[in-house]
């Protein structure tokens, strides 16, 4: 697992549809978090048995009382295709997406 500065923390919400093992879901959550910290809008995913893309259009979403950056992914593995949605809600008071227009 990748390590980030201890002063930045938050929640990542994941919604996944399709035949995707738990380990692949965790890997994709890590990739979306890394995209958030690096302010990337698109990332190609290619590993042994998993291929696809994660994107963000700079949109903000809300789940209950948590708001944050929205990401989506489409990936394929040996079992078929999967769609995923992520919401990254940073809680440290620092959010580069709250002041940056993409």
XYZ file of N, CA and C in Angstrom:
306
model
N 0.836 -1.173 0.000
C 0.000 0.000 0.000
C 0.888 1.246 0.000
N 0.516 2.243 -0.765
C 1.282 3.473 -0.860
C 1.063 4.322 0.391
N 2.073 5.080 0.770
C 1.997 5.939 1.949
C 1.947 7.398 1.505
N 1.118 8.185 2.169
C 0.987 9.607 1.887
C 1.282 10.386 3.160
N 1.370 11.691 3.048
C 1.631 12.518 4.216
C 0.568 12.260 5.276
N 0.971 12.112 6.540
C 0.014 11.779 7.590
C -0.983 12.892 7.884
N -0.731 14.100 7.401
C -1.642 15.203 7.680
C -2.835 15.243 6.735
N -2.850 14.406 5.740
C -3.974 14.368 4.796
C -4.714 13.057 4.972
N -6.021 13.155 5.209
C -6.810 11.943 5.383
C -8.230 12.203 4.901
N -8.955 11.136 4.707
C -10.332 11.260 4.254
C -10.965 9.895 4.096
N -12.044 9.875 3.330
C -12.796 8.649 3.085
C -12.904 8.430 1.584
N -12.894 7.172 1.188
C -13.151 6.826 -0.207
C -14.333 5.876 -0.225
N -15.367 6.283 -0.929
C -16.557 5.457 -1.085
C -16.486 4.789 -2.451
N -16.815 3.515 -2.499
C -16.735 2.739 -3.735
C -18.061 2.060 -4.009
N -18.499 2.162 -5.252
C -19.664 1.423 -5.736
C -19.181 0.643 -6.955
N -19.347 -0.672 -6.928
C -18.812 -1.507 -8.004
C -19.863 -2.476 -8.510
N -19.938 -2.599 -9.829
C -20.836 -3.537 -10.489
C -20.022 -4.407 -11.425
N -20.124 -5.703 -11.251
C -19.422 -6.619 -12.133
C -18.581 -7.611 -11.355
N -18.023 -8.567 -12.073
C -17.260 -9.665 -11.456
C -15.819 -9.259 -11.126
N -15.657 -8.530 -10.044
C -14.344 -8.010 -9.690
C -13.945 -8.498 -8.299
N -12.820 -9.208 -8.185
C -12.370 -9.688 -6.874
C -12.038 -8.526 -5.928
N -12.121 -8.795 -4.643
C -11.842 -7.799 -3.606
C -10.469 -7.143 -3.800
N -9.454 -7.930 -4.099
C -8.098 -7.401 -4.262
C -8.021 -6.384 -5.395
N -8.745 -6.630 -6.486
C -8.762 -5.683 -7.600
C -9.487 -4.401 -7.210
N -10.553 -4.514 -6.427
C -11.265 -3.319 -5.957
C -10.343 -2.452 -5.111
N -9.615 -3.078 -4.196
C -8.684 -2.328 -3.345
C -7.595 -1.675 -4.192
N -7.074 -2.394 -5.171
C -6.058 -1.836 -6.068
C -6.606 -0.602 -6.793
N -7.826 -0.674 -7.285
C -8.415 0.449 -8.012
C -8.694 1.632 -7.090
N -9.096 1.377 -5.857
C -9.267 2.453 -4.875
C -7.926 3.153 -4.642
N -6.853 2.391 -4.499
C -5.516 2.976 -4.330
C -5.138 3.832 -5.533
N -5.447 3.357 -6.731
C -5.126 4.113 -7.941
C -5.906 5.424 -7.985
N -7.192 5.396 -7.628
C -8.000 6.618 -7.611
C -7.465 7.602 -6.570
N -7.068 7.103 -5.403
C -6.503 7.983 -4.371
C -5.214 8.633 -4.862
N -4.375 7.858 -5.513
C -3.132 8.412 -6.051
C -3.428 9.464 -7.116
N -4.426 9.224 -7.947
C -4.837 10.217 -8.937
C -5.266 11.512 -8.252
N -6.032 11.384 -7.175
C -6.501 12.551 -6.431
C -5.314 13.372 -5.927
N -4.359 12.706 -5.274
C -3.214 13.415 -4.713
C -2.326 14.030 -5.788
N -2.255 13.414 -6.951
C -1.417 13.926 -8.039
C -2.194 14.822 -8.999
N -3.488 15.017 -8.731
C -4.372 15.849 -9.552
C -4.430 15.374 -11.002
N -4.494 14.071 -11.194
C -4.615 13.489 -12.532
C -6.090 13.336 -12.893
N -6.393 13.503 -14.164
C -7.765 13.351 -14.642
C -8.038 11.996 -15.282
N -6.968 11.276 -15.637
C -7.135 10.010 -16.356
C -5.961 9.100 -16.029
N -6.257 7.810 -15.863
C -5.190 6.834 -15.627
C -5.568 5.515 -16.279
N -4.673 5.034 -17.132
C -4.833 3.718 -17.750
C -4.418 2.655 -16.740
N -5.182 1.581 -16.678
C -4.897 0.478 -15.766
C -4.566 -0.748 -16.603
N -3.415 -1.342 -16.343
C -3.052 -2.574 -17.038
C -2.169 -3.399 -16.115
N -2.712 -4.500 -15.624
C -1.967 -5.434 -14.784
C -2.216 -6.830 -15.335
N -1.608 -7.812 -14.730
C -1.913 -9.194 -15.114
C -3.365 -9.478 -14.757
N -4.200 -9.634 -15.761
C -5.592 -9.985 -15.522
C -6.549 -8.831 -15.333
N -6.090 -7.576 -15.411
C -6.977 -6.424 -15.223
C -6.557 -5.308 -16.164
N -7.531 -4.777 -16.909
C -7.239 -3.714 -17.856
C -8.415 -2.764 -17.915
N -8.129 -1.451 -18.002
C -9.196 -0.472 -18.099
C -8.698 0.937 -17.884
N -9.616 1.797 -17.407
C -9.305 3.216 -17.251
C -10.085 3.783 -16.066
N -9.459 4.725 -15.369
C -10.121 5.512 -14.329
C -10.087 6.958 -14.795
N -11.220 7.662 -14.682
C -11.278 9.067 -15.098
C -12.035 9.898 -14.064
N -11.784 11.200 -14.121
C -12.597 12.173 -13.404
C -12.825 13.349 -14.336
N -13.997 13.936 -14.244
C -14.321 15.124 -15.027
C -14.302 16.369 -14.151
N -13.751 16.231 -12.931
C -13.684 17.367 -12.022
C -14.995 17.652 -11.314
N -15.916 16.693 -11.343
C -17.223 16.896 -10.710
C -17.161 16.591 -9.220
N -18.010 17.271 -8.483
C -18.131 17.084 -7.043
C -19.404 16.282 -6.790
N -19.342 15.343 -5.862
C -20.509 14.541 -5.511
C -20.715 14.520 -4.008
N -21.887 14.039 -3.588
C -22.234 13.972 -2.173
C -22.829 12.611 -1.866
N -22.383 12.020 -0.748
C -22.990 10.808 -0.198
C -23.281 11.126 1.260
N -24.550 11.249 1.603
C -24.913 11.640 2.969
C -24.340 13.006 3.278
N -23.537 13.109 4.320
C -22.934 14.391 4.685
C -21.498 14.525 4.181
N -21.060 13.607 3.323
C -19.702 13.648 2.782
C -19.731 14.112 1.332
N -18.899 15.074 1.018
C -18.771 15.548 -0.347
C -17.344 15.364 -0.813
N -17.167 15.209 -2.124
C -15.813 15.046 -2.628
C -15.757 14.880 -4.126
N -14.558 14.601 -4.599
C -14.274 14.430 -6.020
C -14.816 13.095 -6.515
N -15.499 13.117 -7.662
C -16.049 11.895 -8.256
C -15.091 11.324 -9.299
N -14.973 10.003 -9.287
C -14.175 9.258 -10.263
C -15.017 8.099 -10.769
N -14.723 7.648 -11.981
C -15.385 6.447 -12.495
C -14.348 5.586 -13.206
N -14.630 4.296 -13.248
C -13.710 3.359 -13.894
C -14.497 2.321 -14.668
N -13.901 1.881 -15.743
C -14.391 0.736 -16.513
C -13.194 -0.179 -16.690
N -13.351 -1.392 -16.198
C -12.247 -2.350 -16.274
C -12.769 -3.699 -16.742
N -11.837 -4.511 -17.212
C -12.182 -5.856 -17.666
C -11.141 -6.830 -17.130
N -11.628 -7.995 -16.705
C -10.736 -9.069 -16.269
C -11.191 -10.365 -16.931
N -10.644 -11.478 -16.507
C -10.987 -12.767 -17.114
C -12.452 -13.147 -16.918
N -13.116 -12.521 -15.950
C -14.513 -12.856 -15.644
C -15.519 -11.944 -16.332
N -15.045 -10.836 -16.916
C -15.948 -9.928 -17.602
C -15.633 -8.465 -17.319
N -16.610 -7.606 -17.641
C -16.449 -6.158 -17.498
C -17.084 -5.681 -16.198
N -16.492 -4.623 -15.636
C -17.002 -4.030 -14.403
C -16.999 -2.515 -14.523
N -17.982 -1.879 -13.862
C -18.052 -0.423 -13.742
C -17.897 -0.075 -12.271
N -17.128 0.969 -11.995
C -16.923 1.412 -10.622
C -17.091 2.919 -10.538
N -17.575 3.373 -9.395
C -17.661 4.796 -9.085
C -16.990 5.022 -7.744
N -16.221 6.100 -7.645
C -15.523 6.448 -6.416
C -15.900 7.866 -6.021
N -15.962 8.116 -4.734
C -16.076 9.466 -4.204
C -14.956 9.617 -3.181
N -14.062 10.570 -3.418
C -12.950 10.800 -2.504
C -13.247 12.068 -1.725
N -13.429 11.903 -0.426
C -13.788 13.003 0.465
C -12.635 13.270 1.426
N -11.848 14.294 1.112
C -10.721 14.630 1.984
C -11.233 15.411 3.185
N -10.759 15.052 4.379
C -11.256 15.638 5.621
C -10.238 16.528 6.321
N -9.095 16.773 5.717
C -8.035 17.528 6.380
C -8.198 19.029 6.257
N -9.201 19.483 5.541
C -9.357 20.911 5.325
C -8.604 21.406 4.106
N -7.835 20.518 3.477
C -7.109 20.861 2.261
C -7.667 20.021 1.138
N -8.239 20.674 0.157
C -8.737 19.952 -1.003
C -8.384 20.753 -2.240
N -7.473 20.244 -3.037
C -7.049 20.982 -4.226
C -8.181 21.149 -5.225
N -9.171 20.264 -5.199
C -10.269 20.377 -6.148
C -11.288 21.422 -5.729
N -11.262 21.869 -4.485
C -12.231 22.871 -4.068
C -11.872 24.254 -4.607
N -10.620 24.463 -5.000
C -10.204 25.767 -5.499
C -9.655 25.722 -6.918
N -9.463 24.559 -7.475
C -8.872 24.415 -8.798
C -9.947 24.055 -9.811
N -9.955 24.757 -10.933
C -10.893 24.440 -12.007
C -10.157 23.607 -13.039
N -10.737 22.461 -13.405
C -10.106 21.572 -14.393
C -10.865 21.641 -15.689
